[in-house]
Short mmCIF file of C-alpha atoms in Angstrom, two decimals:
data_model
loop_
_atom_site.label_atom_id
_atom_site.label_comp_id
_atom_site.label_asym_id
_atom_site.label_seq_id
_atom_site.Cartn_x
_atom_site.Cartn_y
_atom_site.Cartn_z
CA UNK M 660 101.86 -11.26 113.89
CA UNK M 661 102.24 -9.26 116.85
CA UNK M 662 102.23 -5.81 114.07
CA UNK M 663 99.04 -6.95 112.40
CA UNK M 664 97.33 -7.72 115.25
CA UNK M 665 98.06 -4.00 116.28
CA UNK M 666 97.13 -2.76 112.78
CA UNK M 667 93.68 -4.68 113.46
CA UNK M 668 93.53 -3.44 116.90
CA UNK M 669 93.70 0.47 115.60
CA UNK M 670 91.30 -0.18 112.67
CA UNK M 671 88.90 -1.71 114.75
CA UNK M 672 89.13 1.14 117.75
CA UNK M 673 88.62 3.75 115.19
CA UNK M 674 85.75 1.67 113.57
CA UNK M 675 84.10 1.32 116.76
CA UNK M 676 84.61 5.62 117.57
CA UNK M 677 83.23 6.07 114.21
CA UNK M 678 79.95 4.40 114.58
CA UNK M 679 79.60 5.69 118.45
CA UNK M 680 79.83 9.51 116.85
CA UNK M 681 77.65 8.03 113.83
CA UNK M 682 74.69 6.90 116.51
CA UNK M 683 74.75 9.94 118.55
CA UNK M 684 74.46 12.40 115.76
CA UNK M 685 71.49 10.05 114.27
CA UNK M 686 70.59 9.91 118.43
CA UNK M 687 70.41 13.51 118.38
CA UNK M 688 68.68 14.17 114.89
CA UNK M 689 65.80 12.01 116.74
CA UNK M 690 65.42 13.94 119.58
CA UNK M 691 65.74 16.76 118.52
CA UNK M 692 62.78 18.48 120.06
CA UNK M 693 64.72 18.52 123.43
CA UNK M 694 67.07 21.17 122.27
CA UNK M 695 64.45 23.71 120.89
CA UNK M 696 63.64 24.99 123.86
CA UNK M 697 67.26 25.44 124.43
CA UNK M 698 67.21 27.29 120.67
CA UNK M 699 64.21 29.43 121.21
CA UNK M 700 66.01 30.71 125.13
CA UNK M 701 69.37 31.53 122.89
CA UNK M 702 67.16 33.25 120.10
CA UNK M 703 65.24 34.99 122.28
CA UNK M 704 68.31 36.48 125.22
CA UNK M 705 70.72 36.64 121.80
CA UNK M 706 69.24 39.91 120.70
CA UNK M 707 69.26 42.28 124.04
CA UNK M 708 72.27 40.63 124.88
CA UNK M 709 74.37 41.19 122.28
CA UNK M 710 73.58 45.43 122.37
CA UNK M 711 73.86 45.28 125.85
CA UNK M 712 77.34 43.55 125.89
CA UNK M 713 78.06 46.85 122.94
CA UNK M 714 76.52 49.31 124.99
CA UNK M 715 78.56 47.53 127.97
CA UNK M 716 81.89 48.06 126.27
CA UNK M 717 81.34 51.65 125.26
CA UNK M 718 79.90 52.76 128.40
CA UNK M 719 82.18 51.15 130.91
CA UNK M 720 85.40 53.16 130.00
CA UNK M 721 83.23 56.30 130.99
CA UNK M 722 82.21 54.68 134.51
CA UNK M 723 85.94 54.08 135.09
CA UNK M 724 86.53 57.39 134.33
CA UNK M 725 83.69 58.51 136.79
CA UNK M 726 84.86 56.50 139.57
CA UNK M 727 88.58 58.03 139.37
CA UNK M 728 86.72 61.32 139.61
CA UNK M 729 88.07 63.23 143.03
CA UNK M 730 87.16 66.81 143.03
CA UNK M 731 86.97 68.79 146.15
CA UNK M 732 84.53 66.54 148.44
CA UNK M 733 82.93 64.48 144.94
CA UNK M 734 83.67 61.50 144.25
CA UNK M 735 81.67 58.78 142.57
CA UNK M 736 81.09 55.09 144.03
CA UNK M 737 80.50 52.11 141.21
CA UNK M 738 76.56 52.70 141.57
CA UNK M 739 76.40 56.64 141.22
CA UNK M 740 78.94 56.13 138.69
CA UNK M 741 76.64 53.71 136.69
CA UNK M 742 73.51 56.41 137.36
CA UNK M 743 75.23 59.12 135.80
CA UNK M 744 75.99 57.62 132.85
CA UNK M 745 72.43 56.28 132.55
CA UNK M 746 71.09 59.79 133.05
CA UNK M 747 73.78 60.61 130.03
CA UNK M 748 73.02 58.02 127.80
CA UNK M 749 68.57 58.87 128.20
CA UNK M 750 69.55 62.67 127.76
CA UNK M 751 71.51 61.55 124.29
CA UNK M 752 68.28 58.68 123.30
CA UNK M 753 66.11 61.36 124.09
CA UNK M 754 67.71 63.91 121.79
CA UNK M 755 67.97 61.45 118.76
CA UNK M 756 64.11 60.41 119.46
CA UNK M 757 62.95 64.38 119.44
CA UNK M 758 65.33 65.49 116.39
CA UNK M 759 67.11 62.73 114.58
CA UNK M 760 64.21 59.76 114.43
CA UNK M 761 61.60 62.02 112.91
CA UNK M 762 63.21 63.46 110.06
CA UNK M 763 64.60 59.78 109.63
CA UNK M 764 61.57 58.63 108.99
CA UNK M 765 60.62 61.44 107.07
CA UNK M 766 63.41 60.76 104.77
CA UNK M 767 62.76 57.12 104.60
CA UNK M 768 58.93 57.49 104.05
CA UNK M 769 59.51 60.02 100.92
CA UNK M 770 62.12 57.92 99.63
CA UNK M 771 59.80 54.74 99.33
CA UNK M 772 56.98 56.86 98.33
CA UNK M 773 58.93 57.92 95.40
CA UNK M 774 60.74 54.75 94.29
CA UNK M 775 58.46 54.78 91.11
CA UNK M 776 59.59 58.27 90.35
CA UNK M 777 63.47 57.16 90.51
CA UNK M 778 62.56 53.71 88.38
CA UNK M 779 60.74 56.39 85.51
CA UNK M 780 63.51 59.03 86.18
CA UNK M 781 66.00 56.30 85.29
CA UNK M 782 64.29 54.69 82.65
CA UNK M 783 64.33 58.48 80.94
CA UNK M 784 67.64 58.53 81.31
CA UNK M 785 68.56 55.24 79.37
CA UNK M 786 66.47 56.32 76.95
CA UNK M 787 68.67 59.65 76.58
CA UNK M 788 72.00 57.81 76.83
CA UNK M 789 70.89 55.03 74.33
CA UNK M 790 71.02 57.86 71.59
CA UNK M 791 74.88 58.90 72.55
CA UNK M 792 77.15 58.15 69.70
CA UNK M 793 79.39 55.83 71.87
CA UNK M 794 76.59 54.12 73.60
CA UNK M 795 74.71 53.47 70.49
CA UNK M 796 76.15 50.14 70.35
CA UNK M 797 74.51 48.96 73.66
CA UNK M 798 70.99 47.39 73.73
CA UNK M 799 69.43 49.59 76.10
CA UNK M 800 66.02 47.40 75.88
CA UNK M 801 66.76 44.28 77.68
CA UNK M 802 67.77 46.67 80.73
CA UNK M 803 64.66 48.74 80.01
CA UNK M 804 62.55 45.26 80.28
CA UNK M 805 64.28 44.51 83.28
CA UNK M 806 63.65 48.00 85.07
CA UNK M 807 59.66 48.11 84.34
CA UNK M 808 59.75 44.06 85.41
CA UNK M 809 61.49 45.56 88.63
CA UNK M 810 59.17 48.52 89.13
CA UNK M 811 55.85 45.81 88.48
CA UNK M 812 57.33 43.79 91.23
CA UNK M 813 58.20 46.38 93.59
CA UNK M 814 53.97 47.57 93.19
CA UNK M 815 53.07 44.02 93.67
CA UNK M 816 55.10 43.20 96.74
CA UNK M 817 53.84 46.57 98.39
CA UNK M 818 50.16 45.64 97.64
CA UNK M 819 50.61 42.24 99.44
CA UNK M 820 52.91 44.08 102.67
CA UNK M 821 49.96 46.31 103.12
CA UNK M 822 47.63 43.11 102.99
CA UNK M 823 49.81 41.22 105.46
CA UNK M 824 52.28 43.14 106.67
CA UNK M 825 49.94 43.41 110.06
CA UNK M 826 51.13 40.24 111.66
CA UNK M 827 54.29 41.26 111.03
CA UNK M 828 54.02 44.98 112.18
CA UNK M 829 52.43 43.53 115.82
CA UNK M 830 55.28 40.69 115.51
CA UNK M 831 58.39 43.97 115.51
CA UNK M 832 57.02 46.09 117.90
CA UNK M 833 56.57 43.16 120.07
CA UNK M 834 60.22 42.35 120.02
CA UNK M 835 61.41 45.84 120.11
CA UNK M 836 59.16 46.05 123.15
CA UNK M 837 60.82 43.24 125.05
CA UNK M 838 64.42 44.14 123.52
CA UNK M 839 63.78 47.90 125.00
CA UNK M 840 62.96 46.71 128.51
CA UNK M 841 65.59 43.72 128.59
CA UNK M 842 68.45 46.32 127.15
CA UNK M 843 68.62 48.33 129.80
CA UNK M 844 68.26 46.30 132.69
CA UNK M 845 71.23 43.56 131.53
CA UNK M 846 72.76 46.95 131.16
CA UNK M 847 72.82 48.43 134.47
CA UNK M 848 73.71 45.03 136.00
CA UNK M 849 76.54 44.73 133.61
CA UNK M 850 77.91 47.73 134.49
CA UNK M 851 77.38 47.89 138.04
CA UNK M 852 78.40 43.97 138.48
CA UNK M 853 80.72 43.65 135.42
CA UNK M 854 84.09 44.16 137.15
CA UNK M 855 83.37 41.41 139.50
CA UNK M 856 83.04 38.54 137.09
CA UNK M 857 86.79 38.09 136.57
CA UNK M 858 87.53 37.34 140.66
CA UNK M 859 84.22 35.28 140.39
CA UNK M 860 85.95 32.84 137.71
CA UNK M 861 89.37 33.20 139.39
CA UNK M 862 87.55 31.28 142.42
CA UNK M 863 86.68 28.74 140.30
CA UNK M 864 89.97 27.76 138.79
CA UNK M 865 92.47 25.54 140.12
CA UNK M 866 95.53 27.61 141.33
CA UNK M 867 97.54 26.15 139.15
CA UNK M 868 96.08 27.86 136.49
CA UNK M 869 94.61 30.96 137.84
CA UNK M 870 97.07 33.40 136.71
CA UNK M 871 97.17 32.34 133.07
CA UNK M 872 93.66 32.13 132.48
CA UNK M 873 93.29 35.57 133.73
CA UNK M 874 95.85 36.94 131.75
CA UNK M 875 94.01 34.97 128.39
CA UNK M 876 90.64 36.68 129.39
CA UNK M 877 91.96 39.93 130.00
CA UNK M 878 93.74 39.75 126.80
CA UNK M 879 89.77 39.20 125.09
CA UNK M 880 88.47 41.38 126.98
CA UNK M 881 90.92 44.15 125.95
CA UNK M 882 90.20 43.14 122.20
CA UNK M 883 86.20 43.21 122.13
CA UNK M 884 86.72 46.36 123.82
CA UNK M 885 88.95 48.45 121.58
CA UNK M 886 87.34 46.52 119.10
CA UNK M 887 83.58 48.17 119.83
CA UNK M 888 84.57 51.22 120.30
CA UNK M 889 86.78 51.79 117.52
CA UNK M 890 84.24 50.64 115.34
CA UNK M 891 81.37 52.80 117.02
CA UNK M 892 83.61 55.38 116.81
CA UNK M 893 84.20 54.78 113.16
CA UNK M 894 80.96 54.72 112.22
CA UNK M 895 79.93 57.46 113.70
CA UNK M 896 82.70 59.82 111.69
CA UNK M 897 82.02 58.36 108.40
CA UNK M 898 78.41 58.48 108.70
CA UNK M 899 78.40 62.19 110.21
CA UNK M 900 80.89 63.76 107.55
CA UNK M 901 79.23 61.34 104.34
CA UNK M 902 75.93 63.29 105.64
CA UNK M 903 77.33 66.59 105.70
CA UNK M 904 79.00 66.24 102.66
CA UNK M 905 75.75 64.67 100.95
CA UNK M 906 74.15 67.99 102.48
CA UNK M 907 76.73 70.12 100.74
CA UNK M 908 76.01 68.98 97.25
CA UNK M 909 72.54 69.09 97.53
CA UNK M 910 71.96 64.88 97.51
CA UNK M 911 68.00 64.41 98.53
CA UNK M 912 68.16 61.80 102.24
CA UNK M 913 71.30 63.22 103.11
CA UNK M 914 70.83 62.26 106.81
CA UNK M 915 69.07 58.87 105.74
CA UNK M 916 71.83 57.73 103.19
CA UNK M 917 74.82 59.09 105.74
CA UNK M 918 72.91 56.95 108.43
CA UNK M 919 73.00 53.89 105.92
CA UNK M 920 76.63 54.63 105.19
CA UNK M 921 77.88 54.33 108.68
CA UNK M 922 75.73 51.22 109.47
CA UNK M 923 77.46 49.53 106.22
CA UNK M 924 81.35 50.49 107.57
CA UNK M 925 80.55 48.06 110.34
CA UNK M 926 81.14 45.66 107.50
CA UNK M 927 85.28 45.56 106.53
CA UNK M 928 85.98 46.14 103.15
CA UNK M 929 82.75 45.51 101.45
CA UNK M 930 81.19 48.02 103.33
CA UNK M 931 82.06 51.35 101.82
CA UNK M 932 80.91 49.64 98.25
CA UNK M 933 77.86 49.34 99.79
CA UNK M 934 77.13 52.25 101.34
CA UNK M 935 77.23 54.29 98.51
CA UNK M 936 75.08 52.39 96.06
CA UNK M 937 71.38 53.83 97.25
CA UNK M 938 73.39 57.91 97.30
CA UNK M 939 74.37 56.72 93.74
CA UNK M 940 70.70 55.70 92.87
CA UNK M 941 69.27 58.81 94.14
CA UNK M 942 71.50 61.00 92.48
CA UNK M 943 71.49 59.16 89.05
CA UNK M 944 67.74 60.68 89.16
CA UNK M 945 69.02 64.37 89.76
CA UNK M 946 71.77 65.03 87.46
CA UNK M 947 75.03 63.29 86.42
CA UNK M 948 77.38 66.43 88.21
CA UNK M 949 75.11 65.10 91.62
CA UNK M 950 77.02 61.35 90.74
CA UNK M 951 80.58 62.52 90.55
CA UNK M 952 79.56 64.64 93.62
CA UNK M 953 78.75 61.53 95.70
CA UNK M 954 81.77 59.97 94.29
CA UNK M 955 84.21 62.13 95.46
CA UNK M 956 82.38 63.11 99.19
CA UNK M 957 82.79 59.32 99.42
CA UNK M 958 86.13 58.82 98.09
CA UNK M 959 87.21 61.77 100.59
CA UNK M 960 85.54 60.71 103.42
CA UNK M 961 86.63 56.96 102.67
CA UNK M 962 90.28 58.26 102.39
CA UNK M 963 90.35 60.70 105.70
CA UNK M 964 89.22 57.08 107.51
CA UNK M 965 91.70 54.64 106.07
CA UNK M 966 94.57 56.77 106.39
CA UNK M 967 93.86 58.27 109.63
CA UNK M 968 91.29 57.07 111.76
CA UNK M 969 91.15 53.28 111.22
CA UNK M 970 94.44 52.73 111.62
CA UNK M 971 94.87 54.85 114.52
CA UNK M 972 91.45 53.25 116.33
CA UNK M 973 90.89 49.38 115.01
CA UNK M 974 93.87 48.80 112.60
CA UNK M 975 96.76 48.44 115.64
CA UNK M 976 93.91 46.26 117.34
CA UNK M 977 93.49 43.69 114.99
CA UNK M 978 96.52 43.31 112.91
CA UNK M 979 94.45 41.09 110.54
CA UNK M 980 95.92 40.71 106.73
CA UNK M 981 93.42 42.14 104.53
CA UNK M 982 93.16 38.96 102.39
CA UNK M 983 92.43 37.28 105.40
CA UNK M 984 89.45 39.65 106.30
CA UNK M 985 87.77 39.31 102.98
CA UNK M 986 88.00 35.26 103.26
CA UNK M 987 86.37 35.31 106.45
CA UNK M 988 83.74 37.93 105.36
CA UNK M 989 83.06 35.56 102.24
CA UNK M 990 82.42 32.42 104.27
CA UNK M 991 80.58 34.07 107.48
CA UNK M 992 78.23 36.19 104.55
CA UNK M 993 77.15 32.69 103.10
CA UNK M 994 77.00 30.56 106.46
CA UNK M 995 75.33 33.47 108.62
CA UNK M 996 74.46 36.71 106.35
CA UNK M 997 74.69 39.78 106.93
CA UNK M 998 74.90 39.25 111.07
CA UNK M 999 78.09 36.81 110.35
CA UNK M 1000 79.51 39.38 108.40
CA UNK M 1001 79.74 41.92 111.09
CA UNK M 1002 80.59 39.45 113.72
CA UNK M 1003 82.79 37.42 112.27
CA UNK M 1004 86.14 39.73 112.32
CA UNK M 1005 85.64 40.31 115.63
CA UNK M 1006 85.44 36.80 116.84
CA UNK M 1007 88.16 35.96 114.44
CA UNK M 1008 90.21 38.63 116.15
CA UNK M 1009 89.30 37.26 119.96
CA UNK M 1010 90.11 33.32 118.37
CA UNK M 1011 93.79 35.00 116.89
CA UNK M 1012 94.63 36.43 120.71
CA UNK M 1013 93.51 33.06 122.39
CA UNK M 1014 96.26 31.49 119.96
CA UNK M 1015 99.05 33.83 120.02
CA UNK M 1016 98.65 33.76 124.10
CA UNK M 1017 98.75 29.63 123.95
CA UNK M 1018 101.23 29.27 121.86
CA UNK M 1019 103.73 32.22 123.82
CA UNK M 1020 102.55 30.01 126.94
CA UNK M 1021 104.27 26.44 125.19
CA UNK M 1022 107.05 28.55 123.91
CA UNK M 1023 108.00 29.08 127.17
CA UNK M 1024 107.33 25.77 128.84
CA UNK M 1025 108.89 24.09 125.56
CA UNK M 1026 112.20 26.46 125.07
CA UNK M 1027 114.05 23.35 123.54
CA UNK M 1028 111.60 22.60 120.78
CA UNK M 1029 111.16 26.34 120.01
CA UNK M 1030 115.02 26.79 119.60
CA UNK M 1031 115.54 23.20 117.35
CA UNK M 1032 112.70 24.72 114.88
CA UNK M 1033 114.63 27.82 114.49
CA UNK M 1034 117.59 26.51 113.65
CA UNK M 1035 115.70 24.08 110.83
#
C-alpha cells in the first residue's frame, strides 16, 4: 500500500508540474505584448553590439600592447592607449572609404547592370555545348526555359525595387545611421572600461566561488578572442590573395568577388563552396580556360589556408570534429540563417569550454567516482 501510494504520489506531483509549465506558457502566449518591447530593445542594441564586441576583441590586444609601451619618457595610460588606436582604426576606415568602397561599388553596379548580358552569354553557350557529340544526349531546353524564366523574373523584380525600394532605401540608411554612431561609442567604452568588468563581477560573487568563476570566464573570454581574430585574420588572407589571383587571370570584379569570398570563409566548411559560385558565373561568360582558372586560384588559395593558416590561427582554438561543425551549421542555417551559421561555431565552442572546465572542476571534487569509471 505504502509503494502505491508513493507511485500515486509521484504521478500526481509530476501531473500537477506539468499543467503549472502548461498554464504559464499559455499565460505567456496571452500576454505576450509585454515582452515586445523587451524584443524590439534586443533587436535594436543586437546589431551595434555585436560589431562592437568584434571590433572590441580585435582592437584590445593592440591597446595592451600600447599600454606595455615604455620608450624613453613615453608611455601610454588606458585612455591615450584607447585614442591611438581610434586615430588608427579612422586613418584605416578612411582609406577603405577613399579607395576600396568606390571601386566596390563600381564593381557591384556593373555587375548588376549586366546580369542580362551573363543570362544571354550563358544561354549562347548551352546552345554551343548542346551540339557536342557527348552532350548531345542532354536536353538542353528545359534548362534553356528555366534560364529565360530566371532572366523574366530577375527584370520584373527590378521594376518593382525601383517602384518600392524607397521605403526601404530611407529604412537602411536609417539603421546604418544609428549603427555608425552607436558603434563607436560602445566601442571606446569597451575598450577603455573593458578590463574592469571581471573585478566588477568578482565583487558580486560569493567567495566561495570567486576563484572558479573567474577562471570559467577567463577561459570564454580567451576563446571569443582567438576565436575573432583568427577568423578576421582568415578572412582577410583568403579574400586578399582570391582577389589577386582573380586579378592575375583576368576574372572581371576581381576585388568584388575576392571581397565576397572572404565574407563567405566566415562560414566553416560550406563557405569556400560558396564563395566561388558568382567567380564561376562570371567566368562561364568569358571563356572556359577563365573557369579552370578560378578553379585552381581557389583550390590554391583554399589549400595555403587549410594547411597552414587555419590550423595555426582557429584550428588549435577550437578543436571541434569536423562532423560535428557541419551538424551544427545544418541546424543553426535552418533555425537562424545565414546569422546562425556564422555564430553558431563560436558559441558552440564557448558552450564546449564551459563543459570541459565543469566537468575538470567535479573530477576533482569527485576523485572516487572518476577512478571507479575508469576501471569499468
Amino acid at each position: 500500500m505504502l509503494l502505491k501510494w508513493l507511485a500515486n504520489s509521484r504521478l500526481l506531483f509530476w501531473s500537477v508540474e506539468l499543467l503549472i509549465v502548461a498554464t504559464l506558457i499559455w499565460v505567456c502566449t496571452q500576454i505576450s505584448f509585454l515582452f515586445s518591447p523587451i524584443g524590439i530593445f534586443l533587436s535594436v542594441i543586437f546589431t551595434p553590439l555585436l560589431l562592437s564586441g568584434i571590433l572590441f576583441y580585435l582592437l584590445n590586444p593592440i591597446v595592451k600592447l600600447l599600454e606595455r609601451v615604455h620608450w624613453k619618457r613615453l608611455h601610454f595610460n588606458r585612455t591615450a592607449a584607447v585614442a591611438l588606436v581610434f586615430l588608427g582604426l579612422i586613418a584605416v576606415i578612411g582609406y577603405g572609404a577613399a579607395w576600396v568602397v568606390p571601386r566596390l561599388v563600381s564593381q557591384i553596379t556593373n555587375l548588376v547592370g549586366n546580369i542580362p548580358d551573363f543570362a544571354r552569354s550563358s544561354e549562347a553557350v548551352l546552345k554551343q555545348a548542346a551540339h557536342h557529340p557527348w552532350l548531345q544526349q542532354i536536353d538542353f531546353s528545359k534548362y534553356l526555359t528555366q534560364l529565360q524564366n530566371s532572366l523574366a523574373k530577375y527584370a520584373e523584380s527590378v521594376m518593382s525595387g525601383i517602384t518600392s525600394g524607397i521605403g526601404t532605401v530611407v529604412g537602411t540608411v536609417t539603421s546604418v545611421t544609428v549603427t555608425a554612431v552607436t558603434v563607436p561609442v560602445m566601442l571606446f567604452y569597451m575598450l577603455k572600461d573593458g578590463e574592469k568588468l571581471l573585478p566588477a563581477i568578482r565583487k558580486l560573487l560569493p567567495e566561495k566561488h570567486a576563484d572558479q568563476t573567474m577562471e570559467l570566464l577567463s577561459r570564454m573570454n580567451a576563446t571569443i578572442a582567438r576565436y575573432i581574430g583568427g577568423q578576421i585574420l582568415e578572412c582577410l588572407f583568403v579574400g586578399t590573395f582570391t582577389a589577386l589571383g582573380y586579378m592575375l587571370i583576368g576574372e572581371k570584379y576581381a576585388l568584388l568577388l575576392g571581397v565576397f569570398a572572404g565574407l563567405c570563409n566566415l562560414i566553416p566548411y560550406i563557405g569556400p563552396y560558396l564563395g566561388i559560385l558568382p567567380a564561376l558565373i562570371v567566368a562561364f561568360t568569358i571563356s572556359t580556360n577563365v573557369v579552370l582558372y578560378v578553379i585552381i586560384v581557389v583550390v590554391v588559395v583554399q589549400q595555403i589556408d587549410g594547411n597552414l593558416v587555419y590550423p595555426n590561427i582557429i584550428g588549435r582554438t577550437l578543436q571541434i570534429h569536423p562532423l560535428t561543425i557541419i551538424i551544427i551549421l545544418l541546424a543553426a542555417g535552418n533555425i537562424a540563417g545565414l546569422l546562425g551559421m556564422i555564430l553558431a561555431i563560436p558559441l558552440y565552442a564557448v558552450v564546449k569550454t564551459v563543459v570541459q572546465y565543469l566537468y575538470s572542476i567535479w573530477q576533482l571534487e569527485h576523485p572516487a567516482s572518476t577512478q571507479e569509471n575508469l576501471k569499468k
